[in-house]
Every structure is written in structure tokens, then in C-alpha cells.
Amino acid sequence: MELTQEEQRMLDGAYGSGTALAMKIQVAIGEAFQAPRMVPVTRTHVALSNQEADLWFVEKLVAGGAVCRVSPTVNPGFDLEYFQCITTVSPEDEAIIRRTRAAYKAIGATLTYDCTPYLQQNIPRFGEMVSYSESSATPFINSVYGARTNREAAQSALCAAVTGVAPLYGYMLDENRRGQALVRVEADMKSDFDYQMLGYFAPEKIGFRIPVFTGLHNPTPEALMNLGAQLNTGGNVAIYHIVGVTPEARTLEDAFQGSKPEMEVVITNEDLQGMRERLTDQGGKIDFALYGCPHFTIHQVQTVADIVKGKKLAVPLWIMTSSLTKELAVRMGLLDTLKAAGGDIVADTCMDQPCWKFLYGKKGITDSPKCAYYTKRRDMQFVITNLEESVEAALKGEI
Ligand code: F3S
């Protein structure tokens, strides 16, 4: 790869061994993908996982004196102080979260602990070159804003944050953003939940091709968030186009950059219903309700609060969101409403964390296939259904 003088200085250790390691990794990635050079990035997001490998890497960079040139927003771990009040947090889990906080603070991250940075705090403009990890973030950045990021790992995004550059390849180039599969949606798409099912189902029909959707009209931000999160979880699809909605798809021709689709599929109500039946656990008694994977918006918090207002939940209910959205919910009286019903909001927290150990072996309800996908390895079962129906079930304790 051709490096600038400054990039070569980073690689040679002029800024310490941490920055040199970050640059070395990026050069290796660039060479693997035949990138001709680096490109400056103006925003970054690191999907920190608060797990040992992630911690090992960030601490190694910090020990080598690395400090971010482009401060990244970061994913959630868990809200230690909150969980210490409601359950037992083991000394090992406490130590890891404390070390995670310390390491990301030392490296100069923006400590948002939120997995929807593209809705608050870290919003790029069209065409901006950026480096984002997090499965719901990369599709939103590429597709909805038309900014350009590869599907980064937490570690490669952190390297970009430290060096301020990323290898020029993949989704950063026009030709790799071209739509590949035409997906004609004939399903009714009545709710944001239908976009979860569409995102989960589409890769079954089109593999990892870049989808170009038709038949989707005025999707909400939550619907677009759901669609991207599931496309990139059920599949490996970090960019999509919606004709007449996303900026690189004003027309079908734009979306395919003048070429022909490699394949064409139709998705119907029956397809989405079939997907839902295959994904979800059977109904029956439930032990809890868990939402916010990805983190809920204030609009979604409001929806839950409106349903439970003046009622009592039969099972505990948690909503995970950003600290900013939680603060908004406090100001708007929504947290009081939820608490009066027996629910709660927890900030800075991911469902794929050991803080939820007290729910292992139990059965919950959620509106997120991604939530159910990740928690299988933690022995949590979920019924997955749309938000309104699932909150009604939490009021009754069964579905
Ligand atoms: Fe967010 Fe964790 Fe789900 S980072 S999207 S709550 S897996």
C-alpha cells in the first residue's frame, strides 16, 4: 500500500507502539483487500463488547500510548451501579466492566455506551468517509445517510479511531455499493416489526447480495434501524437500498448503477409470517420482557409507556436505551409511568452481557430477533412478536 509520510511515521512507531500496532493492523487489512491507500475518516464507532478479547486489545493499545485522533462513540457494556442494586454482580464481571470503562476513557473515546450512535451523537453526512462497527450501525450509515463505511470489527474501527485513517476498499468505493438483488416487497409492512422480519428473511432468499427493495413506503427511523440490524445479523449485509427512500436509490436505475439485477425475488405476507413462526419460541407463560436491541428510541419508549399506563405488569419489563434517551424519558414522565407499572429503563446496557445472568434459563418476550439470536448461547429463550402485542403479553404474563 502507498502510505503518506504521516502514515509511515505512525507505522514506524513515531507515536508509540500502540499507534504503530493500530497502523500495522490496518495495513494488513488493506493489503488483504488490495486497497491502494488509506483514506482519512472523520467519524468512528467502536462496538466494544466488554469481553476479555476486546479488553485485551484496547488495554494493549493504551499501554502502548495510543490516543484516538478521531474520538469514537462506543457500544454498551452494562450499567454496573444499576445491576448492583437489583442483582448480584460477580467480582470478575465487575472488574471487567471497570477496566473497560477505564481503558476506553484513557484512549479518548466518547463514552456514549449506546448502540444507536447514528440517531444521536454521531451522525454523518452524505458521502462522508467513516469507520463504524456494530451490526445495526453500518447498514444505517451506508444506506440511510449514504456515508461510507466498511463492516468493521470493534478492533479495526478502534484502529481507525487511533490513526484517523482507514484502508480504501469495499463499501468506500462506488462500484461495491451497487445493488445486486431486486427484492419486490408485496407484504403489507404495517409496522416497524415487519421490517425486523423482512431483514431477517431477505438473506435467506438473496444470500449476501446487496438488496434493492421496492414496495416500502415512508419507513420510520425505527423501521430502518430494524431492517439494517436484522439484515446484518441474519446475513452479512451492511448496505441496502430502498427505491425512492435511500439517497443512492432515487430510481431503480440509480440503485443498480445502470446494470441488471443478478436476481429478483418477491416477498409476501406469507413469507414474513413463516419466518416469524420459525424464529420464535412457542407461546405460553413468560417470565420477563426485554426491549432495546438495538437501543430504543424515545418514540418506542413512549409506545410502551402508553400501553402500560395505569396498569400492572405481570412480569418484570426492561427497556435498554442510551443515557440521553433515559434522561428524556425522565423529563417526560415516561420512566415514572413505567415504574408504576413494574417496568424500568436501563441505560448503557446490552442484552448480551453477564448482568442478565439472573434471567438465564427463563423465558422472555421481545420484539427483536437479534436479541433472541445472541441470547441463545446464554440459555435465554424468547417469544418474538411485535412491540404492542408483546407488551400486552407482559401485562398478562403469557401469550
Ligand atoms: Fe445493542 Fe447489544 Fe443488541 S449492542 S443491538 S443491545 S446486541
XYZ file of C-alpha atoms and ligand atoms in Angstrom, residues 75-76 115 134-136 292-295 320 349-352 370-371 374, ligand 1:
25
model
C -21.346 0.420 22.337
C -22.850 -0.503 25.696
C -25.594 1.009 20.099
C -21.895 -2.536 15.221
C -24.318 -4.542 13.138
C -27.226 -2.087 13.186
C -33.905 -2.255 23.216
C -31.785 -4.455 20.991
C -30.879 -2.133 19.264
C -31.386 0.584 21.891
C -32.466 -0.741 27.223
C -26.512 -1.798 28.717
C -26.530 -4.529 26.074
C -28.556 -7.731 26.394
C -25.500 -9.815 25.510
C -31.347 -10.014 17.183
C -31.931 -10.135 20.925
C -27.490 -13.547 20.688
Fe -27.249 -3.220 21.115
Fe -26.261 -5.299 22.325
Fe -28.366 -5.586 20.823
S -25.123 -3.691 21.393
S -28.040 -4.084 19.251
S -28.270 -4.365 22.708
S -26.645 -6.988 20.913
